[in-house]
CSV table of C-alpha atoms and ligand atoms in Angstrom, one decimal:
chain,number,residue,atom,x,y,z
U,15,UNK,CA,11.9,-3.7,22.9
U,16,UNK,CA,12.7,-6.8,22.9
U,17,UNK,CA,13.5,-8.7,19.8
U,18,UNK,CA,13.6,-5.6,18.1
U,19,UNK,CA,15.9,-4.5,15.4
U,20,UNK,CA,16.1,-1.0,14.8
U,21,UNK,CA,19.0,0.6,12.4
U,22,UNK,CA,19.0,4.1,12.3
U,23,UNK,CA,19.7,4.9,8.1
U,24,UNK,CA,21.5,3.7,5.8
U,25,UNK,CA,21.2,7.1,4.1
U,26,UNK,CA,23.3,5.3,1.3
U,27,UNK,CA,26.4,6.3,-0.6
U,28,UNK,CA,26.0,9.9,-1.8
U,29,UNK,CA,23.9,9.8,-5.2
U,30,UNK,CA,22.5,12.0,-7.1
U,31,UNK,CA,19.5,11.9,-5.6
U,32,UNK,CA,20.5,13.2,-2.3
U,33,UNK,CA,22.6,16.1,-3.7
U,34,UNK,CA,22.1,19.7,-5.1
U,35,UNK,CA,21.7,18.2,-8.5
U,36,UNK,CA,18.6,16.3,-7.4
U,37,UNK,CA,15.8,19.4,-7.6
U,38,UNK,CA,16.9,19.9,-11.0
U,39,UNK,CA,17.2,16.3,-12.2
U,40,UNK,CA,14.2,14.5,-13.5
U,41,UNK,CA,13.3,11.4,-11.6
U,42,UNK,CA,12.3,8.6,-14.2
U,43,UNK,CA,11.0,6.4,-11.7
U,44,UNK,CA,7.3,6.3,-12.0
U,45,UNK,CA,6.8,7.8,-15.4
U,46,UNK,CA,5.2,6.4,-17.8
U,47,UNK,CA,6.4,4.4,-21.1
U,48,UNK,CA,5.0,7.1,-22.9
U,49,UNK,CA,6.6,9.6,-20.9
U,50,UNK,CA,9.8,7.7,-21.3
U,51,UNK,CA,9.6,8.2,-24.7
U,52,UNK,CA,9.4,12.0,-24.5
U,53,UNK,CA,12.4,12.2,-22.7
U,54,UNK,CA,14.2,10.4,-25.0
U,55,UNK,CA,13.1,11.9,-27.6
U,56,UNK,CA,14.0,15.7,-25.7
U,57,UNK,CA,17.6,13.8,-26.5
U,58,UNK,CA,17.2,13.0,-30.2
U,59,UNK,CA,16.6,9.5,-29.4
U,60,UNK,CA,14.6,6.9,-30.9
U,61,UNK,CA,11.4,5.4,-28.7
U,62,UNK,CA,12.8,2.3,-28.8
U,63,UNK,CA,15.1,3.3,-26.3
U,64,UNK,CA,12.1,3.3,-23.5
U,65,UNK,CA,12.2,-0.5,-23.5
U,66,UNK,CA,16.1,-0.7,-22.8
U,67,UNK,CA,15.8,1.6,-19.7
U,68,UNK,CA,13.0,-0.1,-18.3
U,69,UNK,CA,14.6,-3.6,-18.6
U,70,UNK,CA,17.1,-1.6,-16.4
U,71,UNK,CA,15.3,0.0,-13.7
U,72,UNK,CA,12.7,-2.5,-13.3
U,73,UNK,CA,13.9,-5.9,-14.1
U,74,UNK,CA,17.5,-5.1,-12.9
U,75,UNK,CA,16.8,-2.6,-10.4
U,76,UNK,CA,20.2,-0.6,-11.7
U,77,UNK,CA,20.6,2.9,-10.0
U,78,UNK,CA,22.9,4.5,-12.1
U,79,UNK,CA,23.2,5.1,-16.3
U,80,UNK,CA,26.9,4.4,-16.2
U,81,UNK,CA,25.4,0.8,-15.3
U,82,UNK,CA,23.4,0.4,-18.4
U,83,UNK,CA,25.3,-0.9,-21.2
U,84,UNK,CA,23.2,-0.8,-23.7
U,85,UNK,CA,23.5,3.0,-24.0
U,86,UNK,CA,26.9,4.3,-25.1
U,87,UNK,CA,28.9,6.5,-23.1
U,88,UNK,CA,27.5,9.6,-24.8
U,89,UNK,CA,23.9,8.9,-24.2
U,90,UNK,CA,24.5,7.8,-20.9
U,91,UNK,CA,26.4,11.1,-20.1
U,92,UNK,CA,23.8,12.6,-21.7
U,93,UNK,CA,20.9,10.9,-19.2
U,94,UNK,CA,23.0,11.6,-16.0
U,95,UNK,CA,23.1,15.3,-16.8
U,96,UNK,CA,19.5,15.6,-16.8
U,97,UNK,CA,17.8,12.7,-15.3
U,98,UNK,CA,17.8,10.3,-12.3
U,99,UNK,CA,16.7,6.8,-11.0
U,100,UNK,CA,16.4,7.6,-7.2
U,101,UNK,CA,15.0,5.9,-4.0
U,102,UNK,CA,13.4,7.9,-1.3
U,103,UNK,CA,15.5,7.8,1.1
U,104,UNK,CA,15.3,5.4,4.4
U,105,UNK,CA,14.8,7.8,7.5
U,106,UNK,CA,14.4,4.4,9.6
U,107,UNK,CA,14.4,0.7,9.0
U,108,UNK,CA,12.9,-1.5,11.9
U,109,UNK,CA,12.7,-5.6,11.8
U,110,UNK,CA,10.2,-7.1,14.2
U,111,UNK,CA,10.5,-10.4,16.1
U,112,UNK,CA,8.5,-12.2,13.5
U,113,UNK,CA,10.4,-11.5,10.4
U,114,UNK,CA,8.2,-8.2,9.5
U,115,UNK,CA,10.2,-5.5,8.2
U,116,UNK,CA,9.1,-1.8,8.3
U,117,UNK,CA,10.3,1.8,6.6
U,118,UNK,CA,10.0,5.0,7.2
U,119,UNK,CA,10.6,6.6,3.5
U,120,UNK,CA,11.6,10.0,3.5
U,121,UNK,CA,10.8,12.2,0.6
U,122,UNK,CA,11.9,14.8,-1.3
U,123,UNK,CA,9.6,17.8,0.4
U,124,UNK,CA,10.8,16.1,4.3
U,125,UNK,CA,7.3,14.3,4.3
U,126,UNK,CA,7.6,10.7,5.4
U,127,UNK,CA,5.2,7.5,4.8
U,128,UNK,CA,5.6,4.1,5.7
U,129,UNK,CA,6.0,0.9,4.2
U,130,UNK,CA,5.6,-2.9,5.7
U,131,UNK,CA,7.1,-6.0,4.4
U,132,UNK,CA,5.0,-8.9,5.9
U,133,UNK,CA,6.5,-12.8,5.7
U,134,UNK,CA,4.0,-15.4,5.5
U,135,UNK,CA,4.3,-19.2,5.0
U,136,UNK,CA,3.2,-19.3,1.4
U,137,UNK,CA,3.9,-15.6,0.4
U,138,UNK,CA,5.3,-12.2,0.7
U,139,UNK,CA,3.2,-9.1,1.2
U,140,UNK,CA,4.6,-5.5,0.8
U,141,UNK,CA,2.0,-3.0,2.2
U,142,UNK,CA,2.4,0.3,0.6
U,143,UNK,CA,0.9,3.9,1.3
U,144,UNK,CA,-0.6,6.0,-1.0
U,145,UNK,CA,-0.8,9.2,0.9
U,146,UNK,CA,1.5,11.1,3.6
U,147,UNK,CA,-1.2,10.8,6.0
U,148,UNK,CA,-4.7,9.9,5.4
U,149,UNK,CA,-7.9,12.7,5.4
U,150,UNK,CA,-10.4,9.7,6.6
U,151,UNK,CA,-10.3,10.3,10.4
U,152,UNK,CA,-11.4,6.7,10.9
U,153,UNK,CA,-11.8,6.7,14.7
U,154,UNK,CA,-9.6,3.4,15.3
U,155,UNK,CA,-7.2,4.5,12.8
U,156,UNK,CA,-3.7,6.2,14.1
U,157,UNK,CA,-2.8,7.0,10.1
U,158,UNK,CA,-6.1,9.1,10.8
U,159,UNK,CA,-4.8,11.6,13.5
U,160,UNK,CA,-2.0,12.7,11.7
U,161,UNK,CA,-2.1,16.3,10.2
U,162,UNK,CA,0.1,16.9,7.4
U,163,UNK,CA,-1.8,14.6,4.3
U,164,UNK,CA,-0.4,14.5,0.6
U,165,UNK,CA,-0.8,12.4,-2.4
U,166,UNK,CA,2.0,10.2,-3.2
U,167,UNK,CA,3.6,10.9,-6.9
U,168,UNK,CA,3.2,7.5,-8.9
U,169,UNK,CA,7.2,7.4,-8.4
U,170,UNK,CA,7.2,7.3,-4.5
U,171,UNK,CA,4.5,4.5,-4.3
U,172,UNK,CA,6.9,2.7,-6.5
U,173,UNK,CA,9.6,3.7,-5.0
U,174,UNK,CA,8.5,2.0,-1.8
U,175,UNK,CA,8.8,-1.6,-4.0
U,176,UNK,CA,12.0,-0.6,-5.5
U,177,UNK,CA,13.1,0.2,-1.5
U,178,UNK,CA,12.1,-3.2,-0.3
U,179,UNK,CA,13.3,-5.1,-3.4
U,180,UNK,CA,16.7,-3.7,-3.1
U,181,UNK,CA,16.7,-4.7,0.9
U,182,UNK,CA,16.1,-8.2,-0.4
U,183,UNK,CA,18.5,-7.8,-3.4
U,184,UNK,CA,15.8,-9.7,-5.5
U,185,UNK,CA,17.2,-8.4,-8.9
U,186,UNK,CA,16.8,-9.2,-11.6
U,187,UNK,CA,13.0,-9.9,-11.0
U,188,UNK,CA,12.5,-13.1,-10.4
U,189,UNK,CA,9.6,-15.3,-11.6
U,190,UNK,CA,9.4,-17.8,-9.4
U,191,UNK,CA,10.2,-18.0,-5.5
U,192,UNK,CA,9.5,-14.2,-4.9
U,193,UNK,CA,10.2,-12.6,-1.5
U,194,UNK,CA,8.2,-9.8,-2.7
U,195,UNK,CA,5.5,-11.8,-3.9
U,196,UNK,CA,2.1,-9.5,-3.1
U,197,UNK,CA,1.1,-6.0,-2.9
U,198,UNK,CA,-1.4,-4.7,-1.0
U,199,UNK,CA,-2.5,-0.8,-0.6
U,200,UNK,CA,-3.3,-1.6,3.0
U,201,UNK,CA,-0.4,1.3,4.2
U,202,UNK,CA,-1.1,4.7,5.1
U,203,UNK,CA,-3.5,6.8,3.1
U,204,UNK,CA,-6.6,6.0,1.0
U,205,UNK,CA,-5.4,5.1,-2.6
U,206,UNK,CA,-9.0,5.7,-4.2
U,207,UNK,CA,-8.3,9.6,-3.3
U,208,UNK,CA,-5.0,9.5,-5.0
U,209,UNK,CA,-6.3,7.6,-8.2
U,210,UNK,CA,-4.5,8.2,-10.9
U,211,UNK,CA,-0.6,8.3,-9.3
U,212,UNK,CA,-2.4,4.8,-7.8
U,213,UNK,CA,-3.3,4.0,-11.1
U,214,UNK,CA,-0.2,4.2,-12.9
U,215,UNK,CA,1.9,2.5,-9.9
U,216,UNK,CA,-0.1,0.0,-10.0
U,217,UNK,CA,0.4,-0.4,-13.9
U,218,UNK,CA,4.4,-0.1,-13.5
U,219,UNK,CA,4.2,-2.8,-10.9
U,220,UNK,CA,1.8,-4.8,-13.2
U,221,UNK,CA,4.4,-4.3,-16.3
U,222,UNK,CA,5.2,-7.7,-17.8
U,223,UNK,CA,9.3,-6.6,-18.7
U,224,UNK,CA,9.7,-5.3,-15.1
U,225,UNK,CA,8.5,-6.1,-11.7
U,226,UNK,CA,5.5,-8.3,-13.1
U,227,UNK,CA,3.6,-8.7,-10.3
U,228,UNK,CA,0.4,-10.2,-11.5
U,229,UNK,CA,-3.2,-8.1,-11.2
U,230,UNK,CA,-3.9,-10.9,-8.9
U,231,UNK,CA,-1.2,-10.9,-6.6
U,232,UNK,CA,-2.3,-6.8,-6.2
U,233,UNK,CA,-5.1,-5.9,-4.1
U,234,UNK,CA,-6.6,-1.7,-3.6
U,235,UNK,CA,-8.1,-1.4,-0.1
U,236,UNK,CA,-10.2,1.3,0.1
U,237,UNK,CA,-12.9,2.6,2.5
U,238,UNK,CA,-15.1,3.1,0.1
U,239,UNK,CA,-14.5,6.0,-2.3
U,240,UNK,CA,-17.6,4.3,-4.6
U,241,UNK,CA,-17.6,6.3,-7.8
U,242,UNK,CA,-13.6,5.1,-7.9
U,243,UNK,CA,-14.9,1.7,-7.5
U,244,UNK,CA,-16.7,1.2,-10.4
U,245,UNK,CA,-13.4,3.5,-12.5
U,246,UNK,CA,-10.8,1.4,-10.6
U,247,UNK,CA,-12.0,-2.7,-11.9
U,248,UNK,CA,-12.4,-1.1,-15.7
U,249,UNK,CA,-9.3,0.1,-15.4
U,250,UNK,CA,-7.2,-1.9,-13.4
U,251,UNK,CA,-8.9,-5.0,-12.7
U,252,UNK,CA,-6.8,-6.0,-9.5
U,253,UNK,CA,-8.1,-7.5,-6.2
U,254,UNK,CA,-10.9,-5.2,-4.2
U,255,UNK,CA,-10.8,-5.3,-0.1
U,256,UNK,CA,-13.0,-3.0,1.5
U,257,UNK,CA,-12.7,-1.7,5.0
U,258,UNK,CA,-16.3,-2.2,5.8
U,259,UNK,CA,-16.4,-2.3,10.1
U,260,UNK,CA,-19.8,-2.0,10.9
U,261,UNK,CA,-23.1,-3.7,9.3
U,262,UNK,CA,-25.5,-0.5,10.0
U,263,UNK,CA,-25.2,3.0,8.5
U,264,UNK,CA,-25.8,4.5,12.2
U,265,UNK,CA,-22.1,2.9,13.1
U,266,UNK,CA,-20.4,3.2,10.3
U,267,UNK,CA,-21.0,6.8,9.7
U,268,UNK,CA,-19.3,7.0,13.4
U,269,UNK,CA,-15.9,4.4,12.5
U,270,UNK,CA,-15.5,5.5,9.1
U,271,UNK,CA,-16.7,9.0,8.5
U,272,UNK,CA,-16.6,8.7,4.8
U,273,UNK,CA,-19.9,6.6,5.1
U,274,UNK,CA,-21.8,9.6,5.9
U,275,UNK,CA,-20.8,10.5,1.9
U,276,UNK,CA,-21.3,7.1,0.5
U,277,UNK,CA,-23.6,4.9,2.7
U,278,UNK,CA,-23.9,1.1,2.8
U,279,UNK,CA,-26.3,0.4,0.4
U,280,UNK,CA,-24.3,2.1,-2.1
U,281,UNK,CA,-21.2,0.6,-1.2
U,282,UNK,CA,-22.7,-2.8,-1.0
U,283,UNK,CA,-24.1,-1.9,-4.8
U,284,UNK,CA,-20.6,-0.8,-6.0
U,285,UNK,CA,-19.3,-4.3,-4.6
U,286,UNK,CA,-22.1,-6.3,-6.5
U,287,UNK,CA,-20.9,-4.8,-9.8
U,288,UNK,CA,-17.3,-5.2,-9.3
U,289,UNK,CA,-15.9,-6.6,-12.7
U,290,UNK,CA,-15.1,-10.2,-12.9
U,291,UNK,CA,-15.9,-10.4,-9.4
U,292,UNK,CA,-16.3,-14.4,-9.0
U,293,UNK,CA,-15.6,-17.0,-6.8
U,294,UNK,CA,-12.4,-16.8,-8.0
U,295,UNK,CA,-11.6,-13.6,-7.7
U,296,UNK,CA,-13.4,-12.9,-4.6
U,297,UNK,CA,-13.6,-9.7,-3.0
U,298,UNK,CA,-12.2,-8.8,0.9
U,299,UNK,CA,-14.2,-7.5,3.6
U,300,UNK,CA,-12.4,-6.1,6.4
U,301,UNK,CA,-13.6,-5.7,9.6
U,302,UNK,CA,-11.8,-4.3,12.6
U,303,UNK,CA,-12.9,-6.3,15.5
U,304,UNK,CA,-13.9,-3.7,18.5
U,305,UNK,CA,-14.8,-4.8,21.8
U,306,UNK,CA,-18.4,-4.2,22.5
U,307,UNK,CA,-18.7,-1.9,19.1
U,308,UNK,CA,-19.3,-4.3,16.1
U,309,UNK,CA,-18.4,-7.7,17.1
U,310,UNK,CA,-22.1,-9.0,18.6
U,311,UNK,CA,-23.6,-11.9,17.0
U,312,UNK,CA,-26.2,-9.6,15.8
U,313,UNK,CA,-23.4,-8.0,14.2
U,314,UNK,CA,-22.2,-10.8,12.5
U,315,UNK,CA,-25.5,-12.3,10.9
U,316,UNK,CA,-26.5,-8.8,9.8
U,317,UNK,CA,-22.8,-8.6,7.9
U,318,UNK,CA,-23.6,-11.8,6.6
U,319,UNK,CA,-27.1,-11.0,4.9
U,320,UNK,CA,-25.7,-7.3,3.8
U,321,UNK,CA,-22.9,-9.5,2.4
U,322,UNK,CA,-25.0,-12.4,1.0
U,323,UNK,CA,-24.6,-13.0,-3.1
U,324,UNK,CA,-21.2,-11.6,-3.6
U,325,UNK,CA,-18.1,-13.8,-4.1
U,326,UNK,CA,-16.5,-13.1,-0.5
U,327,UNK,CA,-14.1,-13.4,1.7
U,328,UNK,CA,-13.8,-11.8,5.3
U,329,UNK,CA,-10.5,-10.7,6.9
U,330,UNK,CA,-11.3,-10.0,10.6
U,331,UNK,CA,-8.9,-7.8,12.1
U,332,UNK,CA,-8.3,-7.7,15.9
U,333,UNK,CA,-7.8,-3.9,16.9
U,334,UNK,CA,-4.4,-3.0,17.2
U,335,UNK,CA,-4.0,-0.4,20.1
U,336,UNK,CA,-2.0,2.8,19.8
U,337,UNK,CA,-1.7,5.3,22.2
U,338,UNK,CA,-4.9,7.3,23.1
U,339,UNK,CA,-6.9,4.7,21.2
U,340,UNK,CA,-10.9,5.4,22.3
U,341,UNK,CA,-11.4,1.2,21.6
U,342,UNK,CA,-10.7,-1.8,22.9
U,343,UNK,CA,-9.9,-5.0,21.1
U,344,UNK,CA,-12.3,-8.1,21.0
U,345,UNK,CA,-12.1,-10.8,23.2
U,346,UNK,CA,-10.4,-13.6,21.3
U,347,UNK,CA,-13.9,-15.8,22.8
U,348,UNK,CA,-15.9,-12.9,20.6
U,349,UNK,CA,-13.7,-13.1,17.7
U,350,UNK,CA,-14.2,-16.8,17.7
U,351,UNK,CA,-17.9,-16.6,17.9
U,352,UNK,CA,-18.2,-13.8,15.2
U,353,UNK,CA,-16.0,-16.0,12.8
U,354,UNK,CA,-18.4,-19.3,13.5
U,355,UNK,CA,-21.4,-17.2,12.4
U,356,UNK,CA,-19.8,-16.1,9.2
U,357,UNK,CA,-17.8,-19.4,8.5
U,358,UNK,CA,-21.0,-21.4,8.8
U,359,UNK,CA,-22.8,-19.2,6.0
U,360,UNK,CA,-20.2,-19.8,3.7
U,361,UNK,CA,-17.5,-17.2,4.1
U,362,UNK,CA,-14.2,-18.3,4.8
U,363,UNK,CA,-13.5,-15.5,7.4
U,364,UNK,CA,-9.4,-16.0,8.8
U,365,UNK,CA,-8.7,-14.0,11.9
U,366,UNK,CA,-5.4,-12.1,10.6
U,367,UNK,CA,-2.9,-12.6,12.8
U,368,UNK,CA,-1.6,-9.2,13.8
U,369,UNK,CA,1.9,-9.0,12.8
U,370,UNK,CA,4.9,-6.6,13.6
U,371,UNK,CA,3.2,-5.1,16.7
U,372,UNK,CA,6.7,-4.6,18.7
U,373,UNK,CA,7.7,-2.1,15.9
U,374,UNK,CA,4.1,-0.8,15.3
U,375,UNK,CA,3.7,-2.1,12.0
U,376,UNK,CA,0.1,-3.4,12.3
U,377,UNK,CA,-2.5,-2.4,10.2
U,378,UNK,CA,-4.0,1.1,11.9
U,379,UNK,CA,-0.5,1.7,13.5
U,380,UNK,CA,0.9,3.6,10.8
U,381,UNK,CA,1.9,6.8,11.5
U,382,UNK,CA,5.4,8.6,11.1
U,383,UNK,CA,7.8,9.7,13.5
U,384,UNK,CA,8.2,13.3,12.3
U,385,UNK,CA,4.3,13.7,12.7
U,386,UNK,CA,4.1,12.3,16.5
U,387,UNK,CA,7.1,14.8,17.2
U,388,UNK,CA,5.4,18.2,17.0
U,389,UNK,CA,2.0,16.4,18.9
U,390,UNK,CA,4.3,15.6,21.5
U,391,UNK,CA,5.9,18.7,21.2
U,392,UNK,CA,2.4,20.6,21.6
U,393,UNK,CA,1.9,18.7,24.2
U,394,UNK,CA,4.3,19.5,26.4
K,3,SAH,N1,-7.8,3.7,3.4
K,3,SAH,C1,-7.7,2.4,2.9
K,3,SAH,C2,-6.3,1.8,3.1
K,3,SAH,C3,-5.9,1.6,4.5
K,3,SAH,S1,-5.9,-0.1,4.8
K,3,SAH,C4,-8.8,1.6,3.6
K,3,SAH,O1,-9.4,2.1,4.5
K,3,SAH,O2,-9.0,0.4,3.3
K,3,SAH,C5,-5.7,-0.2,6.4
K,3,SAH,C6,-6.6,-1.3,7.0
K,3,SAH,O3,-6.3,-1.4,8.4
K,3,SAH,C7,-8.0,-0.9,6.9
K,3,SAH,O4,-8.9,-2.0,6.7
K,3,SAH,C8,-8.3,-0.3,8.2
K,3,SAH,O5,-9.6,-0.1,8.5
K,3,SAH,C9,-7.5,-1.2,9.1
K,3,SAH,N2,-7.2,-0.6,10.4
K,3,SAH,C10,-7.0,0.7,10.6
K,3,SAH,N3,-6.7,1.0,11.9
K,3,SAH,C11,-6.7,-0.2,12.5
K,3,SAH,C12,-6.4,-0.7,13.8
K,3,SAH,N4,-6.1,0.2,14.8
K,3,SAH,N5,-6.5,-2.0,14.1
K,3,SAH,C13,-6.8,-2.9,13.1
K,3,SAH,N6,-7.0,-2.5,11.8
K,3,SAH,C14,-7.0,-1.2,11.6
């Protein structure tokens, strides 16, 4: 395609993490301090320790122990024999026209997920997966067709920002002109079903002495798990979006099955409540924008009085097509029309702008290459 990067690997130099060793090796990536401190102390070391090595892996991004100098040579000989910093490996890397960037991870069972880097003017947004696959079977969702579905350890979600940090070699973490500079868990999967490796990526990435990405600059989409709602802004207290798509229970329980579980009015409710939500801190509303299915003007002045009294914002997404797709995209006149509505009441409502589309990187495109194989496969 044209414009179109595509680079087949790098597998990377050989590493422990790729080698018989690796099964046997612990992975330290993703555990917690407190964890930390139990390994070190399985060595006869002091807790202190913990500190030192994450100032390594996360503010440095160092790979190996023999890189860490503030263990000695016995301690780091020590580490090696029994523990790893890996990556999951890159099975493809594909850079679209417009600067976005896109990974197929591959982990260490053979299941893949992917990850998208996403340039913009005034920041840099990495969208990460939660889940090999996703269980939702939204019905404009490619992520939804795919079969295979696992949670992500807390390790591979941070793994993913380790991968795209390294790409950018933005080590040591810098404060101020970030590439890297949001996070959004807008990738495959639905991260309020995988909450508590969610939970404690989300509080590596949040970690003041390591990547430091502010709770701000982090946003959970969800489709609306709402009993993780409520569990997710006690504890974590990031940015909410919410894939909401359709202003009536009737459609919604058709686009997003999970409605049928936890309808609208709940959701809505679960929205209201949202700690600290403020006009500050406002929370996201998706909505796919599907020709002739949600975007009527009736749609849009229902959304905005389901909507009304909570600090807002509304992200409309035009449909991005895969193959097979049963929907159409909006005409850019209806878009137009449906923003005016919810513009005029208040809402700022952008019309994101899709991004990536030549390497299938949109939001709802999602879906990795080892999975299409065997449909195809069937197929034939
Ligand atoms: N499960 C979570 C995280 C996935 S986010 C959630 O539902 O929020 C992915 C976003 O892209 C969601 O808002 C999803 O509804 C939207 N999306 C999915 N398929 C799409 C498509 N084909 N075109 C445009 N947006 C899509």
């Amino acid at each position: 395609m044209e414009g179109q990067i595509e680079k087949l690997g790098p597998k990377g130099p050989p590493s422990p993490a790729h080698g018989a060793t690796a099964t046997l090796a612990r992975d330290l990536v993703g555990l917690s301090r407190e964890e930390l401190g139990d390994v070190f102390a399985g060595l006869g070391e002091s807790p202190y320790r913990v500190k030192q090595l994450w100032h390594w892996i996360y503010h440095r991004g160092v790979r190996q122990f023999s890189e860490m100098p503030t263990f000695n040579k016995q301690l780091q000989g020590l580490l090696a024999e029994s523990c790893r910093v890996a990556r999951p490996e890159i099975h493809r890397f594909q850079e679209s026209a417009d600067g976005t960037r896109k990974w197929l991870l591959g982990f260490e069972d053979g299941t893949e997920a992917e990850t998208v880097y996403i340039p913009e003017t005034d920041r840099g947004t990495l969208c990460i997966s939660s889940q090999v696959g996703c269980t939702l079977t939204c019905r404009f969702c490619h992520t939804g067709t795919q079969r295979l579905v696992r949670n992500l350890t807390a390790g591979e979600i941070v793994g993913q920002m380790l991968i795209a940090r390294d790409h950018f070699k933005e080590w040591p973490s810098p404060k101020e002109g970030r590439r890297i500079s949001n996070v959004v868990f807008m990738g495959m999967g639905e991260p309020l079903y995988n909450y508590e490796n969610v939970a404690q990526a989300i509080r590596i990435l949040m970690d003041g002495e390591g990547l430091a990405l502010s709770k701000r600059r982090i946003t959970l989409s969800t489709a609306g798990v709402v009993p993780m709602i409520k569990r997710a802004g006690d504890d974590l207290d990031v940015q909410l979006a919410i894939s909401l798509h359709a202003t009536t229970d009737e459609l919604r329980d058709e686009l997003v099955p999970l409605n049928r579980k936890y309808p609208l009015s709940e959701l809505i409710e679960a929205c209201r409540t949202y700690p600290r939500a403020a006009n500050s801190r406002r929370i996201t509303f998706e909505y796919v924008m599907l020709k002739g299915v949600n975007d009527s003007l009736v749609d849009a002045k229902r959304l905005v009085k389901l909507i009304r009294g909570i600090p807002a914002k509304m992200n409309l997404i035009p449909f991005n097509p895969w193959p097979e797709a049963p929907y159409e995209c909006s005409t850019p006149k209806a878009i137009a029309a449906f923003a005016d509505v919810v513009n005029a009441a208040g809402y700022a409502s952008p019309v994101r702008q899709p991004r990536g589309q030549d390497i299938l990187a949109a939001c709802g495109q999602l879906k990795s290459a080892s999975q299409r194989q065997p449909k195809a496969a069937e197929r034939n």
